[in-house]
Amino acid sequence: MKTTSCTRRDFSIIFLFVMVYALIFVLHQMDILQFQPEVNSTIIMPRVSPHRIVNHRFCTFQPRSPQDALEERLILDSIARPENPLLPSPNSLEQTTDPAHSTFTILPGRKGGQWHVGDQLEAMIQTFDFQGHPKKSGGDFLTASLHNRKLEAGVAGQFVDHLNGSYSAVFSLLWEGDARVEVTLVHPGEAVTVLNRINRQHPDRVYYKSLYRSGSLSETTPCNVCLRSTQQPVCNHTDLRSGEPWFCYKPKNLSCDTRINHFKAGYDNYLSAEENKLFQSGVNMKVSIQAAGPSNVTVLPEDGQLKVKSSSVASLPSGYYYQGVWRALGGITVSQFNTSAITQCLKGKAVHMYGDSTVRQWFDFLNAVLPGLKEFDLHNPRHIAPLKSLDNENNILVSYRCHAPPLLSLPIPIRELRYTANELDDLDAGPNDVVVLGIWAHFTTSPMDIYIRRLQSIRRAVVQLLDTNPGTLVIVRTGNSRSLNDKVPPLNSDWYSLQCDKVLKAMFKGLKVHLIDAWEMTLAHHLPLDLHPPPPIIENMVNSMLSYVCPQKHG
Ligand SMILES: *[C@@H]1O[C@H](CO)[C@@H](O)[C@H](O)[C@H]1NC(C)=O
Ligand SMILES: *[C@@H]1O[C@H](CO)[C@@H](O)[C@H](O)[C@H]1NC(C)=O
Ligand SMILES: *[C@@H]1O[C@H](CO)[C@@H](O)[C@H](O)[C@H]1NC(C)=O
Ligand SMILES: *[C@@H]1O[C@H](CO)[C@@H](O)[C@H](O)[C@H]1NC(C)=O
Ligand SMILES: *[C@@H]1O[C@H](CO)[C@@H](O)[C@H](O)[C@H]1NC(C)=O
Ligand SMILES: *[C@@H]1O[C@H](CO)[C@@H](O)[C@H](O)[C@H]1NC(C)=O
């Protein structure tokens, strides 16, 4: 009897131990893989990359084609992070990256502390936590730039994450004279993990509404690209032409076709109190990292030696500033256009801009500098497209139209919600037409698959446009870094913008479109970051666009 009971107890202890262990393991896996816990998930399938878990029970779209699905997976994998540091335990902020303890050091380089134009400069960043212990894992989101204020010169750095708590920032040396390194911790890796989770689990963290009205009846209901299923019937406002999904809860007493407008209704913050501490301005969000030694070097004239790329960073910057002027690398020569040069360049041309307010800035810029360009008064508030300007004498048309939902805007009539792909399909263009696309800022609050899907439909339209309207020039403005003024994370963050930027660049690669790298143009400039970059940067962007429209003639 005794023996049996003893054995049984031993067995149950082992059993209990195994169960607890299994539970810990499962919880740990769930943590690592960041499954969405709140909906019925019958089967949990561990996967290699957490980015693959992009679909949510209440948010599943059929990809348009197997190729689209494959491309989506490849792109998501290409932007997946090598490592996912988690907040080690509650109350463990102490063990996350502290920019105040972290430092960078300029490495002596191949020539032992002598640099010439054309060389690369490498700075090693060592991160430490709030207790002053070196960090042993990677994943922090850092940015770096090299500046010379006097010369108004600047270039963005490229990063290598060594996954051991240290990072290399690599800069191309492009001007003679002083060059000062600036490094910023945008988010510790633990915060990036939280952002990634929020982005996947809460595709509806920003919510939208629509007003439905018929006669004297009116009702407002929530809308989104995915709606959590409830008993309430849903109106399917998926765009039939482009296939872009959009849904609203059906109004009780009105039919789905009485939808009048669309607007941003609000947002939720899904962070725990502990997680919120990962997003403290001035503490661990967009804070400078100081140099352990000198933070600047003197760059000597080009020494004529054969340049061998010495670092592990393959890609070059897309350009740099010199005397406040953006010089693109590996593409066109950016020329400077004064008022009369802009008019000469755009004579007889139409510039069609589509996207968000960051490309509307280009529209506004042209209207401000060109005296002959007169904006039609279409009696629309600025956020409601379309905007149109005409210079009759020189036969110049400049227009702007915003993209469709998920547009975070004040109420906008349904008839003005146009999917850019459809607009491009309807465009009768040719060698005198310039199409400018700037589509990113309203997608940084959605899961990446929604952005990829949108770009796939736009790209399809672009390919067709180039095919059937030869000579049309297509320019794509990428996303940029923003300030912390508009209280953003975790709702929004440069982290999401950078992911969007990478996706955008990957998706238009190899097409006959010209990218204007707003990401680097804002990072490399000495002016403060802003969702809507200040005029000197816009001028450089517009000059870049015009340089594609009217390339410099040589000889
Ligand atoms: C969730 O689970 C419940 C009960 O198991 C089931 O009735 C319901 O259909 C499930 N919902 C979804 C979206 O799978
Ligand atoms: C981290 O890895 C890099 C690259 O392998 C190496 O140069 C550096 O010394 C390592 N740092 C630490 C603290 O181990
Ligand atoms: C919404 O409508 C589109 C287009 O008709 C259709 O393809 C899609 O399956 C519908 N979605 C739902 C959830 O009913
Ligand atoms: C819908 O109509 C019913 C009956 O006319 C009314 O009681 C109810 O308040 C209406 N609901 C809404 C949301 O307008
Ligand atoms: C770095 O900058 C300081 C102050 O601007 C300057 O005095 C110093 O000479 C510079 N150092 C190098 C190596 O250029
Ligand atoms: C504008 O630039 C052109 C050369 O691009 C130059 O010939 C012209 O004089 C300039 N006009 C003014 C008003 O500066």
Tab-separated table of C-alpha atoms in Angstrom, residues 26 30 34-45 47 53 55-58 201:
chain	number	residue	atom	x	y	z
A	26	VAL	CA	4.066	26.768	-24.312
A	30	MET	CA	3.561	31.929	-27.348
A	34	GLN	CA	3.501	36.290	-30.372
A	35	PHE	CA	0.385	34.511	-31.226
A	36	GLN	CA	-2.778	36.344	-31.023
A	37	PRO	CA	-4.326	34.978	-27.889
A	38	GLU	CA	-7.750	36.589	-27.808
A	39	VAL	CA	-9.458	34.713	-30.619
A	40	ASN	CA	-10.083	30.984	-30.908
A	41	SER	CA	-6.935	29.528	-32.229
A	42	THR	CA	-7.424	25.830	-32.483
A	43	ILE	CA	-4.036	24.911	-33.817
A	44	ILE	CA	-0.911	26.739	-32.880
A	45	MET	CA	1.664	26.140	-35.528
A	47	ARG	CA	6.743	29.047	-37.512
A	53	ILE	CA	1.745	35.279	-38.830
A	55	ASN	CA	-3.427	37.050	-40.777
A	56	HIS	CA	-5.821	37.447	-37.966
A	57	ARG	CA	-8.957	35.525	-37.453
A	58	PHE	CA	-11.020	38.579	-38.148
A	201	GLN	CA	-2.604	41.823	-33.074
